[in-house]
mmCIF file of C-alpha atoms and ligand atoms in Angstrom:
data_model
loop_
_atom_site.group_PDB
_atom_site.id
_atom_site.type_symbol
_atom_site.label_atom_id
_atom_site.label_comp_id
_atom_site.label_asym_id
_atom_site.label_seq_id
_atom_site.Cartn_x
_atom_site.Cartn_y
_atom_site.Cartn_z
ATOM 1 C CA MET A 1 4.607 57.138 37.952
ATOM 2 C CA LYS A 2 3.885 59.555 35.150
ATOM 3 C CA ILE A 3 5.907 62.426 33.718
ATOM 4 C CA ASP A 4 3.748 64.493 31.356
ATOM 5 C CA GLY A 5 1.308 61.601 31.133
ATOM 6 C CA VAL A 6 3.983 59.015 30.225
ATOM 7 C CA PRO A 7 4.554 56.192 32.752
ATOM 8 C CA HIS A 8 8.160 55.865 33.910
ATOM 9 C CA ARG A 9 10.236 53.761 36.225
ATOM 10 C CA THR A 10 13.604 55.008 37.437
ATOM 11 C CA ILE A 11 15.594 52.039 36.094
ATOM 12 C CA TRP A 12 14.963 49.639 33.209
ATOM 13 C CA LEU A 13 16.679 47.387 30.690
ATOM 14 C CA ALA A 14 17.456 48.896 27.281
ATOM 15 C CA GLU A 15 16.269 47.283 24.047
ATOM 16 C CA ASP A 16 19.581 45.431 23.603
ATOM 17 C CA GLY A 17 18.661 43.383 26.695
ATOM 18 C CA GLN A 18 21.991 44.157 28.381
ATOM 19 C CA THR A 19 22.457 47.884 28.922
ATOM 20 C CA VAL A 20 20.711 49.330 31.967
ATOM 21 C CA GLU A 21 19.127 52.771 31.693
ATOM 22 C CA VAL A 22 18.408 55.217 34.518
ATOM 23 C CA ILE A 23 17.065 58.727 34.895
ATOM 24 C CA ASP A 24 20.031 61.016 35.632
ATOM 25 C CA GLN A 25 18.840 62.621 38.868
ATOM 26 C CA THR A 26 21.750 65.048 39.031
ATOM 27 C CA LYS A 27 20.110 66.865 36.098
ATOM 28 C CA LEU A 28 16.628 67.155 37.611
ATOM 29 C CA PRO A 29 14.546 69.260 37.862
ATOM 30 C CA PHE A 30 16.088 71.292 35.056
ATOM 31 C CA ARG A 31 16.693 68.551 32.479
ATOM 32 C CA PHE A 32 15.204 65.074 32.004
ATOM 33 C CA GLU A 33 18.051 62.885 30.759
ATOM 34 C CA VAL A 34 18.482 59.129 30.557
ATOM 35 C CA LEU A 35 21.913 57.649 31.257
ATOM 36 C CA PRO A 36 23.008 54.229 29.975
ATOM 37 C CA LEU A 37 24.972 51.992 32.355
ATOM 38 C CA LYS A 38 27.088 49.479 30.429
ATOM 39 C CA THR A 39 29.494 48.166 33.055
ATOM 40 C CA VAL A 40 29.600 47.484 36.777
ATOM 41 C CA GLU A 41 31.883 50.525 37.044
ATOM 42 C CA ASP A 42 29.125 52.638 35.472
ATOM 43 C CA ALA A 43 26.639 51.294 38.028
ATOM 44 C CA ALA A 44 28.956 51.924 41.000
ATOM 45 C CA ASN A 45 29.740 55.390 39.703
ATOM 46 C CA ALA A 46 26.044 56.216 39.203
ATOM 47 C CA ILE A 47 25.444 55.328 42.859
ATOM 48 C CA TYR A 48 28.515 57.214 44.108
ATOM 49 C CA THR A 49 27.778 60.403 42.142
ATOM 50 C CA MET A 50 24.055 60.218 42.974
ATOM 51 C CA VAL A 51 22.888 59.922 39.378
ATOM 52 C CA VAL A 52 20.706 57.387 41.168
ATOM 53 C CA ARG A 53 20.002 57.787 44.871
ATOM 54 C CA GLY A 54 17.446 56.822 47.502
ATOM 55 C CA ALA A 55 17.891 53.563 49.374
ATOM 56 C CA PRO A 56 15.676 51.230 47.282
ATOM 57 C CA LEU A 57 16.963 52.566 43.953
ATOM 58 C CA ILE A 58 20.562 52.236 45.140
ATOM 59 C CA GLY A 59 19.762 48.558 45.842
ATOM 60 C CA ALA A 60 18.116 48.028 42.447
ATOM 61 C CA THR A 61 21.052 49.658 40.650
ATOM 62 C CA ALA A 62 23.516 47.489 42.566
ATOM 63 C CA ALA A 63 21.550 44.385 41.531
ATOM 64 C CA TYR A 64 21.792 45.384 37.882
ATOM 65 C CA GLY A 65 25.456 46.265 38.445
ATOM 66 C CA MET A 66 26.052 42.631 39.385
ATOM 67 C CA ALA A 67 24.239 41.569 36.205
ATOM 68 C CA LEU A 68 26.428 43.869 34.105
ATOM 69 C CA ALA A 69 29.507 42.332 35.731
ATOM 70 C CA MET A 70 28.281 38.807 34.919
ATOM 71 C CA ALA A 71 27.610 39.815 31.301
ATOM 72 C CA ASP A 72 31.223 40.947 31.061
ATOM 73 C CA ASP A 73 32.940 38.105 32.908
ATOM 74 C CA PRO A 74 31.032 35.490 34.918
ATOM 75 C CA SER A 75 34.111 34.193 36.778
ATOM 76 C CA ASP A 76 34.233 33.691 40.553
ATOM 77 C CA ASP A 77 36.886 36.371 40.792
ATOM 78 C CA ASN A 78 34.789 38.921 38.970
ATOM 79 C CA LEU A 79 31.769 38.098 41.103
ATOM 80 C CA GLU A 80 33.714 38.996 44.254
ATOM 81 C CA VAL A 81 35.329 42.089 42.707
ATOM 82 C CA ALA A 82 31.966 43.403 41.454
ATOM 83 C CA ALA A 83 30.324 42.909 44.865
ATOM 84 C CA GLU A 84 33.168 44.728 46.603
ATOM 85 C CA GLN A 85 33.154 47.577 44.120
ATOM 86 C CA LEU A 86 29.412 48.151 44.505
ATOM 87 C CA LEU A 87 29.440 47.860 48.297
ATOM 88 C CA LYS A 88 31.979 50.694 48.474
ATOM 89 C CA ALA A 89 29.827 53.111 46.453
ATOM 90 C CA ARG A 90 27.787 54.515 49.376
ATOM 91 C CA PRO A 91 27.909 53.451 53.037
ATOM 92 C CA THR A 92 24.603 54.304 54.704
ATOM 93 C CA ALA A 93 21.668 52.789 52.791
ATOM 94 C CA VAL A 94 21.600 49.134 53.812
ATOM 95 C CA ASN A 95 19.560 48.222 50.718
ATOM 96 C CA LEU A 96 22.869 48.219 48.828
ATOM 97 C CA ARG A 97 24.256 45.404 50.969
ATOM 98 C CA TRP A 98 20.904 43.616 50.908
ATOM 99 C CA ALA A 99 20.751 43.658 47.093
ATOM 100 C CA VAL A 100 24.357 42.528 46.655
ATOM 101 C CA ASN A 101 23.734 39.662 49.117
ATOM 102 C CA GLU A 102 20.570 38.672 47.222
ATOM 103 C CA MET A 103 22.557 38.565 43.979
ATOM 104 C CA MET A 104 25.418 36.613 45.557
ATOM 105 C CA ALA A 105 22.934 34.081 46.929
ATOM 106 C CA VAL A 106 21.642 33.195 43.455
ATOM 107 C CA LEU A 107 25.011 33.460 41.667
ATOM 108 C CA ARG A 108 27.659 32.007 43.938
ATOM 109 C CA ASN A 109 26.946 28.305 43.458
ATOM 110 C CA ARG A 110 25.712 28.604 39.885
ATOM 111 C CA PRO A 111 27.693 27.356 36.852
ATOM 112 C CA ARG A 112 29.459 30.214 35.105
ATOM 113 C CA GLU A 113 27.514 29.792 31.846
ATOM 114 C CA GLU A 114 24.210 30.352 33.682
ATOM 115 C CA ARG A 115 25.256 33.371 35.711
ATOM 116 C CA ARG A 116 24.479 36.106 33.190
ATOM 117 C CA ALA A 117 20.860 35.033 32.647
ATOM 118 C CA VAL A 118 20.254 34.340 36.341
ATOM 119 C CA ALA A 119 21.681 37.733 37.322
ATOM 120 C CA TYR A 120 19.491 39.698 34.910
ATOM 121 C CA ARG A 121 16.442 37.701 36.010
ATOM 122 C CA ARG A 122 17.041 38.311 39.735
ATOM 123 C CA ALA A 123 17.808 42.012 39.172
ATOM 124 C CA ALA A 124 14.519 42.408 37.272
ATOM 125 C CA GLU A 125 12.696 40.592 40.076
ATOM 126 C CA ILE A 126 14.238 42.880 42.698
ATOM 127 C CA CYS A 127 12.902 45.862 40.726
ATOM 128 C CA ASP A 128 9.421 44.354 40.362
ATOM 129 C CA GLU A 129 9.384 43.398 44.044
ATOM 130 C CA ASP A 130 10.265 46.970 44.979
ATOM 131 C CA VAL A 131 7.261 48.256 43.032
ATOM 132 C CA GLU A 132 4.963 45.742 44.741
ATOM 133 C CA ILE A 133 6.386 46.488 48.185
ATOM 134 C CA ASN A 134 5.899 50.222 47.731
ATOM 135 C CA ALA A 135 2.332 49.761 46.521
ATOM 136 C CA SER A 136 1.637 47.825 49.746
ATOM 137 C CA ILE A 137 3.293 50.570 51.796
ATOM 138 C CA GLY A 138 0.992 52.990 49.981
ATOM 139 C CA ARG A 139 -2.122 51.009 50.877
ATOM 140 C CA ASN A 140 -1.051 50.636 54.520
ATOM 141 C CA GLY A 141 -0.126 54.303 54.833
ATOM 142 C CA LEU A 142 -3.358 55.393 53.175
ATOM 143 C CA GLU A 143 -5.328 53.957 56.094
ATOM 144 C CA ILE A 144 -3.384 56.173 58.495
ATOM 145 C CA LEU A 145 -3.994 59.235 56.325
ATOM 146 C CA LYS A 146 -7.709 58.468 56.156
ATOM 147 C CA GLU A 147 -7.923 58.106 59.940
ATOM 148 C CA ILE A 148 -6.226 61.459 60.572
ATOM 149 C CA ALA A 149 -8.208 63.200 57.813
ATOM 150 C CA ALA A 150 -11.472 61.963 59.307
ATOM 151 C CA LYS A 151 -10.759 64.005 62.456
ATOM 152 C CA LYS A 152 -10.300 67.259 60.508
ATOM 153 C CA PRO A 153 -13.073 69.762 59.775
ATOM 154 C CA ALA A 154 -14.725 69.048 56.416
ATOM 155 C CA GLY A 155 -13.123 70.873 53.507
ATOM 156 C CA GLU A 156 -9.708 71.343 55.151
ATOM 157 C CA PRO A 157 -6.762 69.650 53.442
ATOM 158 C CA LEU A 158 -4.710 67.037 55.249
ATOM 159 C CA ASN A 159 -1.265 68.615 55.642
ATOM 160 C CA ILE A 160 1.621 66.147 55.363
ATOM 161 C CA LEU A 161 5.254 67.143 55.860
ATOM 162 C CA THR A 162 8.056 65.164 54.223
ATOM 163 C CA HIS A 163 11.833 65.479 54.183
ATOM 164 C CA CYS A 164 14.281 64.756 51.346
ATOM 165 C CA ASN A 165 12.994 62.590 48.503
ATOM 166 C CA ALA A 166 11.494 59.261 49.476
ATOM 167 C CA GLY A 167 9.414 59.455 46.331
ATOM 168 C CA TRP A 168 9.235 57.328 43.220
ATOM 169 C CA LEU A 169 12.583 58.746 42.096
ATOM 170 C CA ALA A 170 14.175 57.176 45.195
ATOM 171 C CA THR A 171 12.715 53.765 44.411
ATOM 172 C CA VAL A 172 11.827 51.868 41.248
ATOM 173 C CA ASP A 173 8.285 53.249 41.393
ATOM 174 C CA TRP A 174 5.698 54.734 43.819
ATOM 175 C CA GLY A 175 8.231 55.795 46.458
ATOM 176 C CA THR A 176 7.923 54.878 50.113
ATOM 177 C CA ALA A 177 6.855 58.041 51.983
ATOM 178 C CA THR A 178 5.060 59.300 48.885
ATOM 179 C CA ALA A 179 3.158 56.091 48.052
ATOM 180 C CA PRO A 180 0.358 56.830 50.570
ATOM 181 C CA MET A 181 0.279 60.438 49.326
ATOM 182 C CA TYR A 182 -0.154 59.408 45.684
ATOM 183 C CA MET A 183 -2.835 56.902 46.635
ATOM 184 C CA ALA A 184 -4.644 59.466 48.778
ATOM 185 C CA HIS A 185 -4.540 62.054 46.010
ATOM 186 C CA ASP A 186 -5.608 59.549 43.344
ATOM 187 C CA SER A 187 -8.542 58.457 45.501
ATOM 188 C CA GLY A 188 -9.809 62.036 45.681
ATOM 189 C CA MET A 189 -8.618 62.964 49.178
ATOM 190 C CA ASN A 190 -7.822 66.613 49.779
ATOM 191 C CA ILE A 191 -4.109 66.541 50.688
ATOM 192 C CA HIS A 192 -1.335 69.103 50.685
ATOM 193 C CA VAL A 193 2.357 68.280 51.144
ATOM 194 C CA TRP A 194 4.949 70.489 52.833
ATOM 195 C CA VAL A 195 8.216 69.680 51.040
ATOM 196 C CA ASP A 196 11.429 70.382 52.996
ATOM 197 C CA GLU A 197 13.965 71.723 50.498
ATOM 198 C CA THR A 198 16.585 69.404 52.092
ATOM 199 C CA ARG A 199 19.894 71.162 51.982
ATOM 200 C CA PRO A 200 22.591 70.628 50.946
ATOM 201 C CA ARG A 201 21.574 68.695 47.817
ATOM 202 C CA ASN A 202 17.979 69.920 47.725
ATOM 203 C CA GLN A 203 16.361 66.565 47.028
ATOM 204 C CA GLY A 204 13.080 67.984 48.328
ATOM 205 C CA ALA A 205 13.073 71.162 46.241
ATOM 206 C CA ALA A 206 14.501 69.474 43.158
ATOM 207 C CA LEU A 207 13.032 65.956 43.196
ATOM 208 C CA THR A 208 10.035 65.662 45.534
ATOM 209 C CA ALA A 209 8.572 68.919 44.224
ATOM 210 C CA TYR A 210 9.211 67.742 40.645
ATOM 211 C CA GLU A 211 7.430 64.454 41.267
ATOM 212 C CA LEU A 212 4.452 65.865 43.130
ATOM 213 C CA GLY A 213 4.086 68.666 40.599
ATOM 214 C CA HIS A 214 4.094 66.284 37.638
ATOM 215 C CA HIS A 215 1.481 64.126 39.349
ATOM 216 C CA GLY A 216 -0.687 67.105 40.267
ATOM 217 C CA VAL A 217 -0.389 66.731 44.061
ATOM 218 C CA PRO A 218 -0.806 70.111 45.836
ATOM 219 C CA HIS A 219 2.434 70.952 47.639
ATOM 220 C CA THR A 220 4.582 73.804 48.936
ATOM 221 C CA VAL A 221 8.381 73.843 49.195
ATOM 222 C CA ILE A 222 9.671 75.213 52.500
ATOM 223 C CA ALA A 223 13.131 76.033 53.832
ATOM 224 C CA ASP A 224 14.407 73.226 56.034
ATOM 225 C CA ASN A 225 13.987 75.161 59.263
ATOM 226 C CA THR A 226 10.292 75.919 58.740
ATOM 227 C CA GLY A 227 8.743 72.642 59.924
ATOM 228 C CA GLY A 228 8.829 73.406 63.664
ATOM 229 C CA HIS A 229 7.056 76.718 63.169
ATOM 230 C CA LEU A 230 4.352 75.107 61.032
ATOM 231 C CA MET A 231 3.825 72.385 63.629
ATOM 232 C CA GLN A 232 3.432 74.943 66.439
ATOM 233 C CA HIS A 233 0.665 76.596 64.441
ATOM 234 C CA GLY A 234 -1.297 73.423 63.679
ATOM 235 C CA LYS A 235 -0.344 73.405 60.023
ATOM 236 C CA VAL A 236 1.108 69.876 59.942
ATOM 237 C CA ASP A 237 -1.178 66.886 60.560
ATOM 238 C CA ILE A 238 1.406 64.162 60.025
ATOM 239 C CA VAL A 239 5.067 63.786 59.079
ATOM 240 C CA ILE A 240 6.073 60.899 56.809
ATOM 241 C CA THR A 241 9.698 60.336 55.841
ATOM 242 C CA GLY A 242 11.688 57.534 54.274
ATOM 243 C CA THR A 243 14.792 55.883 55.686
ATOM 244 C CA ASP A 244 18.133 54.542 54.508
ATOM 245 C CA ARG A 245 18.553 52.089 57.349
ATOM 246 C CA THR A 246 16.263 51.243 60.236
ATOM 247 C CA THR A 247 17.694 49.107 63.000
ATOM 248 C CA GLY A 248 16.022 45.951 64.290
ATOM 249 C CA SER A 249 14.971 48.006 67.320
ATOM 250 C CA GLY A 250 13.381 50.827 65.305
ATOM 251 C CA ASP A 251 16.015 53.585 65.235
ATOM 252 C CA VAL A 252 15.664 55.376 61.903
ATOM 253 C CA CYS A 253 18.581 56.688 59.875
ATOM 254 C CA ASN A 254 17.518 59.115 57.157
ATOM 255 C CA LYS A 255 18.616 62.279 55.397
ATOM 256 C CA ILE A 256 20.291 64.858 57.618
ATOM 257 C CA GLY A 257 17.659 66.990 59.354
ATOM 258 C CA THR A 258 15.114 64.214 59.851
ATOM 259 C CA TYR A 259 15.972 64.013 63.563
ATOM 260 C CA LEU A 260 15.156 67.695 64.073
ATOM 261 C CA LYS A 261 11.759 67.203 62.413
ATOM 262 C CA ALA A 262 11.064 64.262 64.720
ATOM 263 C CA LEU A 263 11.960 66.361 67.792
ATOM 264 C CA ALA A 264 9.651 69.145 66.679
ATOM 265 C CA ALA A 265 6.899 66.635 65.916
ATOM 266 C CA LYS A 266 7.207 65.098 69.394
ATOM 267 C CA ASP A 267 7.055 68.518 71.049
ATOM 268 C CA ASN A 268 3.891 69.364 69.132
ATOM 269 C CA ASP A 269 2.089 65.989 69.282
ATOM 270 C CA VAL A 270 2.304 65.601 65.532
ATOM 271 C CA PRO A 271 2.434 61.918 64.463
ATOM 272 C CA PHE A 272 5.827 61.076 62.937
ATOM 273 C CA TYR A 273 5.739 58.018 60.661
ATOM 274 C CA VAL A 274 8.526 56.406 58.661
ATOM 275 C CA ALA A 275 7.726 54.441 55.500
ATOM 276 C CA LEU A 276 10.097 51.636 54.625
ATOM 277 C CA PRO A 277 10.450 48.452 52.628
ATOM 278 C CA SER A 278 11.800 45.499 54.612
ATOM 279 C CA PRO A 279 15.168 45.482 52.741
ATOM 280 C CA THR A 280 15.866 48.765 54.578
ATOM 281 C CA ILE A 281 15.800 47.029 57.961
ATOM 282 C CA ASP A 282 19.189 46.133 59.420
ATOM 283 C CA PHE A 283 18.091 43.395 61.812
ATOM 284 C CA GLY A 284 21.650 42.855 63.022
ATOM 285 C CA LEU A 285 21.940 46.372 64.409
ATOM 286 C CA SER A 286 20.164 47.703 67.470
ATOM 287 C CA ASP A 287 21.735 51.065 68.374
ATOM 288 C CA GLY A 288 21.333 53.307 65.342
ATOM 289 C CA VAL A 289 23.197 56.324 66.750
ATOM 290 C CA LYS A 290 26.295 54.258 67.485
ATOM 291 C CA GLY A 291 25.991 51.687 64.705
ATOM 292 C CA VAL A 292 24.888 53.238 61.414
ATOM 293 C CA PRO A 293 27.781 54.505 59.266
ATOM 294 C CA ILE A 294 27.011 58.148 58.452
ATOM 295 C CA GLU A 295 28.235 59.201 55.035
ATOM 296 C CA GLN A 296 30.227 62.422 54.859
ATOM 297 C CA ARG A 297 30.271 63.956 51.409
ATOM 298 C CA SER A 298 32.225 66.707 49.688
ATOM 299 C CA GLY A 299 32.015 70.161 51.240
ATOM 300 C CA ASP A 300 31.282 71.478 47.734
ATOM 301 C CA GLU A 301 27.705 70.269 48.165
ATOM 302 C CA VAL A 302 27.342 72.774 51.025
ATOM 303 C CA SER A 303 29.417 75.626 49.626
ATOM 304 C CA LYS A 304 27.954 75.589 46.112
ATOM 305 C CA MET A 305 24.459 75.617 44.659
ATOM 306 C CA THR A 306 23.206 74.775 41.203
ATOM 307 C CA GLY A 307 20.219 76.404 39.568
ATOM 308 C CA VAL A 308 18.826 77.570 36.260
ATOM 309 C CA THR A 309 18.971 81.144 35.016
ATOM 310 C CA GLU A 310 16.124 82.988 33.319
ATOM 311 C CA THR A 311 17.757 82.194 29.974
ATOM 312 C CA GLY A 312 17.738 78.463 30.723
ATOM 313 C CA ASP A 313 21.418 77.996 31.529
ATOM 314 C CA VAL A 314 22.197 75.642 34.408
ATOM 315 C CA VAL A 315 24.877 77.273 36.543
ATOM 316 C CA THR A 316 26.686 76.501 39.793
ATOM 317 C CA VAL A 317 27.620 79.305 42.171
ATOM 318 C CA ASP A 318 29.516 79.624 45.467
ATOM 319 C CA ILE A 319 27.385 80.571 48.482
ATOM 320 C CA VAL A 320 29.793 80.331 51.438
ATOM 321 C CA ALA A 321 32.325 82.960 52.515
ATOM 322 C CA GLN A 322 35.570 82.171 50.730
ATOM 323 C CA GLY A 323 37.963 80.113 52.812
ATOM 324 C CA SER A 324 35.472 78.990 55.487
ATOM 325 C CA PRO A 325 35.679 75.285 56.237
ATOM 326 C CA VAL A 326 32.481 73.312 55.631
ATOM 327 C CA ALA A 327 31.247 69.924 56.866
ATOM 328 C CA ASN A 328 28.722 67.762 55.071
ATOM 329 C CA TYR A 329 27.083 64.986 57.109
ATOM 330 C CA ALA A 330 24.571 63.307 54.817
ATOM 331 C CA PHE A 331 22.377 61.448 57.330
ATOM 332 C CA ASP A 332 21.259 61.440 60.955
ATOM 333 C CA VAL A 333 19.540 58.970 63.251
ATOM 334 C CA THR A 334 16.134 59.468 64.833
ATOM 335 C CA PRO A 335 15.821 57.302 67.955
ATOM 336 C CA ALA A 336 12.853 54.912 67.974
ATOM 337 C CA ARG A 337 11.249 56.776 70.919
ATOM 338 C CA LEU A 338 10.474 59.707 68.589
ATOM 339 C CA VAL A 339 8.856 57.570 65.885
ATOM 340 C CA THR A 340 5.074 57.045 66.053
ATOM 341 C CA GLY A 341 5.130 54.046 63.742
ATOM 342 C CA LEU A 342 6.776 52.270 60.823
ATOM 343 C CA ILE A 343 4.763 51.785 57.637
ATOM 344 C CA THR A 344 5.998 48.641 55.888
ATOM 345 C CA GLU A 345 4.721 46.347 53.172
ATOM 346 C CA ALA A 346 3.646 43.868 55.865
ATOM 347 C CA GLY A 347 1.671 46.391 57.898
ATOM 348 C CA VAL A 348 2.209 49.238 60.347
ATOM 349 C CA CYS A 349 4.120 48.577 63.565
ATOM 350 C CA ASP A 350 5.668 50.294 66.550
ATOM 351 C CA ALA A 351 9.253 51.400 66.092
ATOM 352 C CA SER A 352 10.482 48.707 68.463
ATOM 353 C CA LYS A 353 12.155 45.311 68.393
ATOM 354 C CA ALA A 354 8.878 43.579 69.221
ATOM 355 C CA GLY A 355 6.915 45.556 66.641
ATOM 356 C CA ILE A 356 9.372 44.801 63.836
ATOM 357 C CA ALA A 357 9.796 41.165 64.850
ATOM 358 C CA ALA A 358 6.028 40.652 64.796
ATOM 359 C CA LEU A 359 5.877 41.738 61.141
ATOM 360 C CA PHE A 360 9.071 39.998 59.989
ATOM 361 C CA PRO A 361 9.559 37.038 62.344
ATOM 362 C CA GLU A 362 11.923 35.007 60.138
ATOM 363 C CA ARG A 363 14.370 37.717 59.134
ATOM 364 C CA SER A 364 14.253 39.094 62.659
ATOM 365 C CA ARG A 365 15.172 35.703 64.135
ATOM 366 C CA ASP A 366 17.781 34.716 61.509
ATOM 367 C CA GLU A 367 19.584 38.002 60.970
ATOM 368 C CA ALA A 368 19.516 39.291 64.530
ATOM 369 C CA ALA A 369 21.323 36.109 65.545
ATOM 370 C CA GLU A 370 24.127 36.473 62.957
HETATM 371 O O1 MRU B 401 21.289 60.939 49.805
HETATM 372 P P1 MRU B 401 20.034 60.371 49.223
HETATM 373 O O2 MRU B 401 19.340 61.296 48.280
HETATM 374 O O3 MRU B 401 20.262 58.990 48.628
HETATM 375 O O4 MRU B 401 19.083 60.181 50.491
HETATM 376 C C1 MRU B 401 17.792 59.690 50.313
HETATM 377 C C2 MRU B 401 17.018 59.643 51.557
HETATM 378 O O5 MRU B 401 17.454 60.036 52.602
HETATM 379 C C3 MRU B 401 15.666 58.991 51.490
HETATM 380 O O6 MRU B 401 14.804 59.528 52.445
HETATM 381 C C4 MRU B 401 15.828 57.492 51.771
HETATM 382 O O7 MRU B 401 16.782 56.918 50.938
HETATM 383 C C5 MRU B 401 14.551 56.762 51.604
HETATM 384 S S1 MRU B 401 14.142 56.552 49.896
HETATM 385 C C6 MRU B 401 12.689 55.748 49.741
#
């Protein structure tokens, strides 16, 4: 997508053909900075510290992390160590495990002298595939938006609510939840996006708003607790979120607070869709509430906030009463019964085992059996 008219991806190979470069998302929206990743440690650290974040981009960064490891030392030992190191970086987004497995599959039985080139090639493919997948999600989601818009009085915008950042910054390009929005906007549809700020890290206020603003998509940032009120008053036509891991039976794990939006949507008959690439499906898992590992992060993310002053200084301040304990659960699980449908690259399906299996019969059969 474009920033000030210049096309960008979130991750790319530097001119030396070895270093990986990423947009440092901890600096957005106040500064646009590019960070070089030169080692697998750099890649793991970028994932852990959320320099890069969002399930598909975590996967893409892990793939390049494996390539960086092979450039350094293509031994069997290093292959295993690199995989382990990356897998530990964040627990919830299953795309990380998927990408590491994809890399292991092409590297494990390969002669050492070929591993570097093969790893860079597969990592680049994973990035290109992500862009293609998200474009398909966009096209499939656009049909849903058109259908809902057609039922609205002429001249009224289609109001879409989204949570966190499942935008192009969370992927290699396009985003998942945002892909249909960008396509709708680009095709001349009258849309408006309600952007949940998404405490504690504010991915909505900082990243989704940044993206939509730079692309010219009309949007409004709202406090996280506003969605239910807007739905009661007919101001939300559809909710679309992303996901970090969707079980083979359609339970959706996503950024903390997604579940509450789904409950409010159900109570108000607002369609609640989840956009996801197939690497986000964990076919081996059926009960999301019991089975998905929920990341708990530092309490500092809740007790502190970062912003920019009128003089342009970026500062961090405390916002919680001194001494009060804080808890920071990063994700929650929305049960499949609250999800209207899943928008994937292969089409739209029910959030159910049968719906998912119909779109992805092979992976569903092979991985569910493992
Ligand atoms: O903690 P984050 O910022 O990595 O969480 C991101 C989300 O929850 C996104 O909604 C999800 O990864 C889908 S990204 C297309």
